[in-house]
Every structure is written in C-alpha cells, then in structure tokens.
CSV table of C-alpha atoms in Angstrom, one decimal:
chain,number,residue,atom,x,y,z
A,1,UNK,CA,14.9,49.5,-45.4
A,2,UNK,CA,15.4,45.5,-44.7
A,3,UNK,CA,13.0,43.6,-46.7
A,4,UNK,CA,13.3,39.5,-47.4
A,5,UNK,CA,11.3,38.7,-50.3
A,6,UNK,CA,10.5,35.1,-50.8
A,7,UNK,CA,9.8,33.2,-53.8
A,8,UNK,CA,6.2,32.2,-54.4
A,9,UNK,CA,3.9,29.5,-53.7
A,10,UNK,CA,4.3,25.8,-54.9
A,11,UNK,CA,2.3,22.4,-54.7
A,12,UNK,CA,4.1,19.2,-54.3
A,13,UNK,CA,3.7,15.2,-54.6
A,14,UNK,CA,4.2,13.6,-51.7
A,15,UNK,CA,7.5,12.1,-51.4
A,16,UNK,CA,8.9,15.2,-53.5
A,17,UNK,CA,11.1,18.1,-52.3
A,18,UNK,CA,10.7,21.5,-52.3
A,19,UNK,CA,13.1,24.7,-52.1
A,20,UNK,CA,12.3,27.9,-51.2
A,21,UNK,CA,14.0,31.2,-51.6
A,22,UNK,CA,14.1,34.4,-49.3
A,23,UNK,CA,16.0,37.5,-50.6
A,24,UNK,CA,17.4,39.9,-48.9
A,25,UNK,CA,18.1,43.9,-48.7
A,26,UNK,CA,18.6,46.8,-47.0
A,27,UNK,CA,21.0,45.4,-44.7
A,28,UNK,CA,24.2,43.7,-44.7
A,29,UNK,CA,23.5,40.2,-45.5
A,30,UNK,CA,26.7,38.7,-44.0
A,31,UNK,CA,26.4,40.4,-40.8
A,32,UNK,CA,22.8,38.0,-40.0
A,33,UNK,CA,21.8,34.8,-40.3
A,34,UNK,CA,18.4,33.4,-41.0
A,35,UNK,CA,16.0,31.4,-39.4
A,36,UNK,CA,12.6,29.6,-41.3
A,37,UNK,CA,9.7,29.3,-39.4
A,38,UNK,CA,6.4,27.6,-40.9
A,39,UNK,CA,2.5,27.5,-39.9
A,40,UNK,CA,1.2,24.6,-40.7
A,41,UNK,CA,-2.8,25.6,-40.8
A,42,UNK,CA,-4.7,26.4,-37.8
A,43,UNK,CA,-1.5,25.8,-35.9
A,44,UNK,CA,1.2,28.1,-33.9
A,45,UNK,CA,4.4,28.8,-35.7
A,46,UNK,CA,7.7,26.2,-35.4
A,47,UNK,CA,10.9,26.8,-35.6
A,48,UNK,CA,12.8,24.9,-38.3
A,49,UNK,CA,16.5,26.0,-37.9
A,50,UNK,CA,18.8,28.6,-38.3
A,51,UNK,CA,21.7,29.7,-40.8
A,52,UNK,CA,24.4,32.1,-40.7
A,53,UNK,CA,24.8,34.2,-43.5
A,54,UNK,CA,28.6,34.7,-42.5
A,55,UNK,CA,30.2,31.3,-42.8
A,56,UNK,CA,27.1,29.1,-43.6
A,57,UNK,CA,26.7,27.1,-39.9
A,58,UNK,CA,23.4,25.6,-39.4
A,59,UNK,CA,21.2,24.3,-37.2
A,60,UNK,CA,18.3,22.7,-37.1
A,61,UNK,CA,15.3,21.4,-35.2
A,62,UNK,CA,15.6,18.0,-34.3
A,63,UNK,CA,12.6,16.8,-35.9
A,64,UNK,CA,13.4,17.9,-39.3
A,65,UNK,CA,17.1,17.5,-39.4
A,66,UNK,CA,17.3,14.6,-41.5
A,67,UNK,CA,15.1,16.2,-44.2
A,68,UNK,CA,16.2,20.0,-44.1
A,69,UNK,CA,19.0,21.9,-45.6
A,70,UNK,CA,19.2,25.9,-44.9
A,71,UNK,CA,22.3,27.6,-47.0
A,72,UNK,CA,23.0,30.6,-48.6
A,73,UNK,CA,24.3,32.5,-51.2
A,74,UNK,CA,26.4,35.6,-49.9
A,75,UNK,CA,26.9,36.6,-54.0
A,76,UNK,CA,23.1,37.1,-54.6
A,77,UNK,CA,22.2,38.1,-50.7
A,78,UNK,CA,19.9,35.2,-50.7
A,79,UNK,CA,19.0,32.6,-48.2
A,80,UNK,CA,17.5,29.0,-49.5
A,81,UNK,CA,16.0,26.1,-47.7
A,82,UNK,CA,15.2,23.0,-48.4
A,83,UNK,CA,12.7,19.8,-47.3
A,84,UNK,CA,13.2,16.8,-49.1
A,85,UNK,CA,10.5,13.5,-48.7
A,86,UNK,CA,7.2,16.0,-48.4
A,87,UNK,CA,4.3,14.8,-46.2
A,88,UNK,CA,1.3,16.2,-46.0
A,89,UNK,CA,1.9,17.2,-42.3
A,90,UNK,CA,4.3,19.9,-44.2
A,91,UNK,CA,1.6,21.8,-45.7
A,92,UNK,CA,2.1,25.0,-44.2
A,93,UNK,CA,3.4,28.8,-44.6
A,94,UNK,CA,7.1,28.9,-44.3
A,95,UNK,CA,8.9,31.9,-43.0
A,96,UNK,CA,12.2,33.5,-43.4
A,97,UNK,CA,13.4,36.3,-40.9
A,98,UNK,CA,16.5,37.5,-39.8
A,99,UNK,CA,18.8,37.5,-36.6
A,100,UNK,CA,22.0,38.6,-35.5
A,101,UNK,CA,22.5,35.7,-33.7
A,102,UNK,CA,20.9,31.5,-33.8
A,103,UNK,CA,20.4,32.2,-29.7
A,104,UNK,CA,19.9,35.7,-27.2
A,105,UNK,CA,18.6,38.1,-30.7
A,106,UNK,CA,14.8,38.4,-31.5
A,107,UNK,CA,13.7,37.8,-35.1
A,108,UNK,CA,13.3,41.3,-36.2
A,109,UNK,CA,12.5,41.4,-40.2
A,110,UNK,CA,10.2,38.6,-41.6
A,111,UNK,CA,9.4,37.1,-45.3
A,112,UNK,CA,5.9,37.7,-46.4
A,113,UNK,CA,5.5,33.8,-46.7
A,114,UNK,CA,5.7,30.9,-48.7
A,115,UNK,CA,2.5,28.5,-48.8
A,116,UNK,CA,4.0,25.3,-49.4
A,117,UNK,CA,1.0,22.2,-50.1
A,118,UNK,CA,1.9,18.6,-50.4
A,119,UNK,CA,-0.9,16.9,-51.9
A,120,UNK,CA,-1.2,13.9,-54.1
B,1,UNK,CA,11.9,22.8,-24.8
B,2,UNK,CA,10.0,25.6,-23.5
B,3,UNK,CA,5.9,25.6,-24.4
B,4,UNK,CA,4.1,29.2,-24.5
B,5,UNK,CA,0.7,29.1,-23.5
B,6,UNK,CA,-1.3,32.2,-24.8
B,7,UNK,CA,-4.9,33.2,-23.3
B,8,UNK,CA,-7.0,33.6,-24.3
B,9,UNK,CA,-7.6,32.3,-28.2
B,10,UNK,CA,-9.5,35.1,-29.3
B,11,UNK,CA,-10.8,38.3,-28.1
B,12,UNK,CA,-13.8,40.5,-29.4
B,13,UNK,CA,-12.9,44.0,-28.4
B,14,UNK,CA,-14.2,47.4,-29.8
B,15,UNK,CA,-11.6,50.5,-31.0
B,16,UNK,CA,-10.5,52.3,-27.9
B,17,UNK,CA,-10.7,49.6,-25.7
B,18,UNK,CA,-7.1,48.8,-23.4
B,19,UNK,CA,-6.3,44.9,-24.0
B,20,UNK,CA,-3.7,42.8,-22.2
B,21,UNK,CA,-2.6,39.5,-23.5
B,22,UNK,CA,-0.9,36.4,-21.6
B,23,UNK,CA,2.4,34.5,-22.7
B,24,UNK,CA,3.0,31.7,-20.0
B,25,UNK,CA,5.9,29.7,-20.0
B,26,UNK,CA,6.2,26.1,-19.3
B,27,UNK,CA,10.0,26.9,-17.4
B,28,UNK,CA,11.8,30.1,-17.0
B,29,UNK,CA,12.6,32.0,-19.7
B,30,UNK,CA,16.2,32.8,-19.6
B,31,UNK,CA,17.2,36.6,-19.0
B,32,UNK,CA,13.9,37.5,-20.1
B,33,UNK,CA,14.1,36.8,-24.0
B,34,UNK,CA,11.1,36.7,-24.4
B,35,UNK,CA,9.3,38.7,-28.0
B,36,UNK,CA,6.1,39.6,-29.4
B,37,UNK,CA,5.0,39.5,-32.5
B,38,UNK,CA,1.5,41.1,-35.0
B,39,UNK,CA,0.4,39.4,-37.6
B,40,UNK,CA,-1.6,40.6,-40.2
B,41,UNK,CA,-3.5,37.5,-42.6
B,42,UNK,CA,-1.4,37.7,-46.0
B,43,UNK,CA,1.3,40.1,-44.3
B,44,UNK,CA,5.1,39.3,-43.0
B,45,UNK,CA,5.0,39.1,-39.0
B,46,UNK,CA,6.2,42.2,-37.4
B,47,UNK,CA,8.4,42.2,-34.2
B,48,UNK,CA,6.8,45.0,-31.4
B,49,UNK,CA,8.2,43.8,-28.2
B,50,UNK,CA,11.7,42.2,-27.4
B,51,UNK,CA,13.5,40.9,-24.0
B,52,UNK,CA,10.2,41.5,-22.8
B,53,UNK,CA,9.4,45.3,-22.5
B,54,UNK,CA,11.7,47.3,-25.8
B,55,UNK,CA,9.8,47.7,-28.2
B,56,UNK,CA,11.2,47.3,-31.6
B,57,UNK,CA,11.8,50.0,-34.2
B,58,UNK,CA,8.8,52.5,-35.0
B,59,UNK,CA,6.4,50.5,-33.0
B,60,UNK,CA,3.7,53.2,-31.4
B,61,UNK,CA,4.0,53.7,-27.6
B,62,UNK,CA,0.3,52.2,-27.1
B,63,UNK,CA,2.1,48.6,-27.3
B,64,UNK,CA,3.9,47.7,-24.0
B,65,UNK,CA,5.1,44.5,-22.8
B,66,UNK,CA,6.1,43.3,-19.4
B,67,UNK,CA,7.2,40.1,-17.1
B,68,UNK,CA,10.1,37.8,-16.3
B,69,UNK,CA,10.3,34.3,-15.4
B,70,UNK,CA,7.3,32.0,-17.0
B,71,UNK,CA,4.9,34.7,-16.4
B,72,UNK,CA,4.6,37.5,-19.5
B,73,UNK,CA,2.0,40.2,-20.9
B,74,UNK,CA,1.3,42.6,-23.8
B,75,UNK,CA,-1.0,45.4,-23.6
B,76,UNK,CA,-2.0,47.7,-25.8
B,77,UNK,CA,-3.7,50.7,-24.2
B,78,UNK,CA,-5.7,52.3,-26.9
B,79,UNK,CA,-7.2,49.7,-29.7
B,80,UNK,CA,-6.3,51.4,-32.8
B,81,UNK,CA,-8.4,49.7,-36.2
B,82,UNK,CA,-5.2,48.1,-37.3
B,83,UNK,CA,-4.3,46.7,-34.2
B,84,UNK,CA,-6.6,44.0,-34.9
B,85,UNK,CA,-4.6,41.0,-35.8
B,86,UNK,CA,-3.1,37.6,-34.3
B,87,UNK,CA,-0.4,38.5,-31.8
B,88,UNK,CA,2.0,35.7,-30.4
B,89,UNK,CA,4.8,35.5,-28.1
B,90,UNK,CA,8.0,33.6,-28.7
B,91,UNK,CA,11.0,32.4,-26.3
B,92,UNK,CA,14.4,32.9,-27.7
B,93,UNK,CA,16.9,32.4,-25.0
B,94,UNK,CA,17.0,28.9,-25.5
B,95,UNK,CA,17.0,26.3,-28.2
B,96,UNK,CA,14.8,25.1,-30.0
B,97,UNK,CA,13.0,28.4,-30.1
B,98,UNK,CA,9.7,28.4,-29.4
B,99,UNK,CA,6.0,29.8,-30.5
B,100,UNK,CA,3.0,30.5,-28.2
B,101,UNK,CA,-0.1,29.6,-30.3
B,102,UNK,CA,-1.4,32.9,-30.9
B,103,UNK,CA,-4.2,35.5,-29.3
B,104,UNK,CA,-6.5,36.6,-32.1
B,105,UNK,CA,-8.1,40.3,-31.5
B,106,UNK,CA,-11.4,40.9,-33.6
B,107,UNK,CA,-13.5,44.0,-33.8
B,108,UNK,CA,-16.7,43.1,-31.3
C-alpha cells in the first residue's frame, strides 16, 4: 500500500533552517511528484510547491520561493524539503503527499506530518 | 488565486444524522478540480472526493460530493462515529493550489 513516512518533529532558532524528509513506498516513486503543504496553527492548509520525482522540476509558491528548496532522491524513494531563514510565522505542520501531476491530479496519499516550531 | 470559503466552521451533529458541507469559490474552478479531504487530529489527511463527485479509493458510499463552477458540497448521509473530523475542500486546477479553511464536525 502507498505510505510517505516523514521524519519527526524539530524546534528551530529563528533565522535557522530546517529540512524535512518524507519517504515513500508502495508505489513507484518516479512515476509522482510531491507536493508539501503546512498548517500553521489554527489556520487552513497552504500550498508550498511541488516536485517531480521523475526529473526533479519544481515549483514553488511565490511567497516562499526564495527560502524553499523541494528535491529528491530517486535511490532512497525519498522526497526532502527545505526552508532556510525560519520565522516564527513558519511554525506549523508540514505535509508531504503525492501527485501524478504539479496541475489537473488531486493529492491522493499524505505524510502523517511534521511539526516544525521556530522559537527563540 | 482562487480562495475557498467553507461554512460553516463547526458543526455539532449526533451519529446518524445526514450533513452537507459548503466549498465556495472565489472564481470558477476549472473543469471541476475541485477535492475533499478528512482529517483526523494526529492522522495523515485522507482524500474522499475528487473532480468533485469520485470518490477516491475505499472511501464508503455515505460520502458524496457534488457542484461545478464556484459553488461545491459534501454530504455525508449517515454520520458514522469516525466521521467526526475536520473536512476541507481544495482547488487544484489552477496554480497556486488552494485550501478552504476547514468545516469541523463534533459529536452534539
């Protein structure tokens, strides 16, 4: 069955960066991509971008695409993504979850989560 | 981009009960790619509903989903104990995807 199993909680300093993992199985991994999604708390989920697992294209939102970097490793099946310069208006759950395609295909698997908090 | 508005926030029903929730878009959602999603507090999100009305692998029959254009619903006809969860809609025929803010259902 497809599961994406994310690494685990982390605390950061503001001004810090933070990478989070979200491993996948059950499916082909190359055949996907992945888009991350976070909660901040309290508040409706936002897109953050998306990444193909096939030749490693991203894109992002615009408000994050100086400070995010999505890529992945097709060796390990694994799918990373990373926010550099941490505020505290990034303290939130972020969410892997796959797609066949960055536009027309529904998110169909999800991570269980990462909480991410940026406190000083 | 395209903002969801769900109604309403919350909603205190009993088991049994049929529910319908609201996904209203701020411009048309293109051919209707418009999903559903239950979330469970410490679970992964599950998808029930996609391009409005399929719903999505294993998902029971008592979840249906309907609408085109700006105007979308999801009903559930029979409140099952587990059904009570946060469900929100989400637009993705057009970038940047989008996220309604959620329609909590809590056991009255």
């Amino acid at each position: 069955q497809v599961q994406l199993v994310q690494s685990g909680a982390e605390v950061k300093k503001p001004g810090a960066a933070v990478k989070v993992s979200c491993k996948a199985s059950g499916y082909t991994f190359s055949n996907f991509g992945i888009h991350w999604v976070r909660q901040a708390p309290g508040q409706g989920p936002e897109w953050m971008g998306w990444i193909s697992a096939y030749n490693g294209n991203a894109n992002y939102a615009q408000k994050l695409q100086d400070r995010v970097t999505m890529t992945t490793d097709t060796s390990t099946n694994t799918a990373y993504m990373e926010v550099r310069s941490l505020r505290s208006d990034d303290t939130a759950v972020y969410y892997c979850a796959r797609a066949y395609r960055p536009l027309q295909y529904p998110l169909d698997y999800w991570g269980q989560g990462t909480l991410v908090t940026v406190s000083s | 981009e395209i903002v969801l508005t769900q109604s309403p926030g919350t909603l205190s029903l009993s088991p049994g009960e049929r529910v319908t929730l609201s996904c209203r878009a701020s411009q048309s959602v293109s051919n209707s790619y418009l999903a559903w999603h239950q979330q469970k507090r410490g679970q992964a999100p599950r998808l029930l509903i996609y391009a409005a009305s399929s719903r999505a692998t294993g998902i029971p029959d008592r979840f249906s989903g309907s609408g085109s254009g700006t105007d979308f619903t999801l009903t559930i006809s029979r409140l099952e104990p587990e059904d009570f969860a946060v469900y929100f809609c989400q637009q993705y025929g057009s970038s940047p995807y989008t996220f309604g803010q959620g329609t909590k259902l809590e056991i009255k």
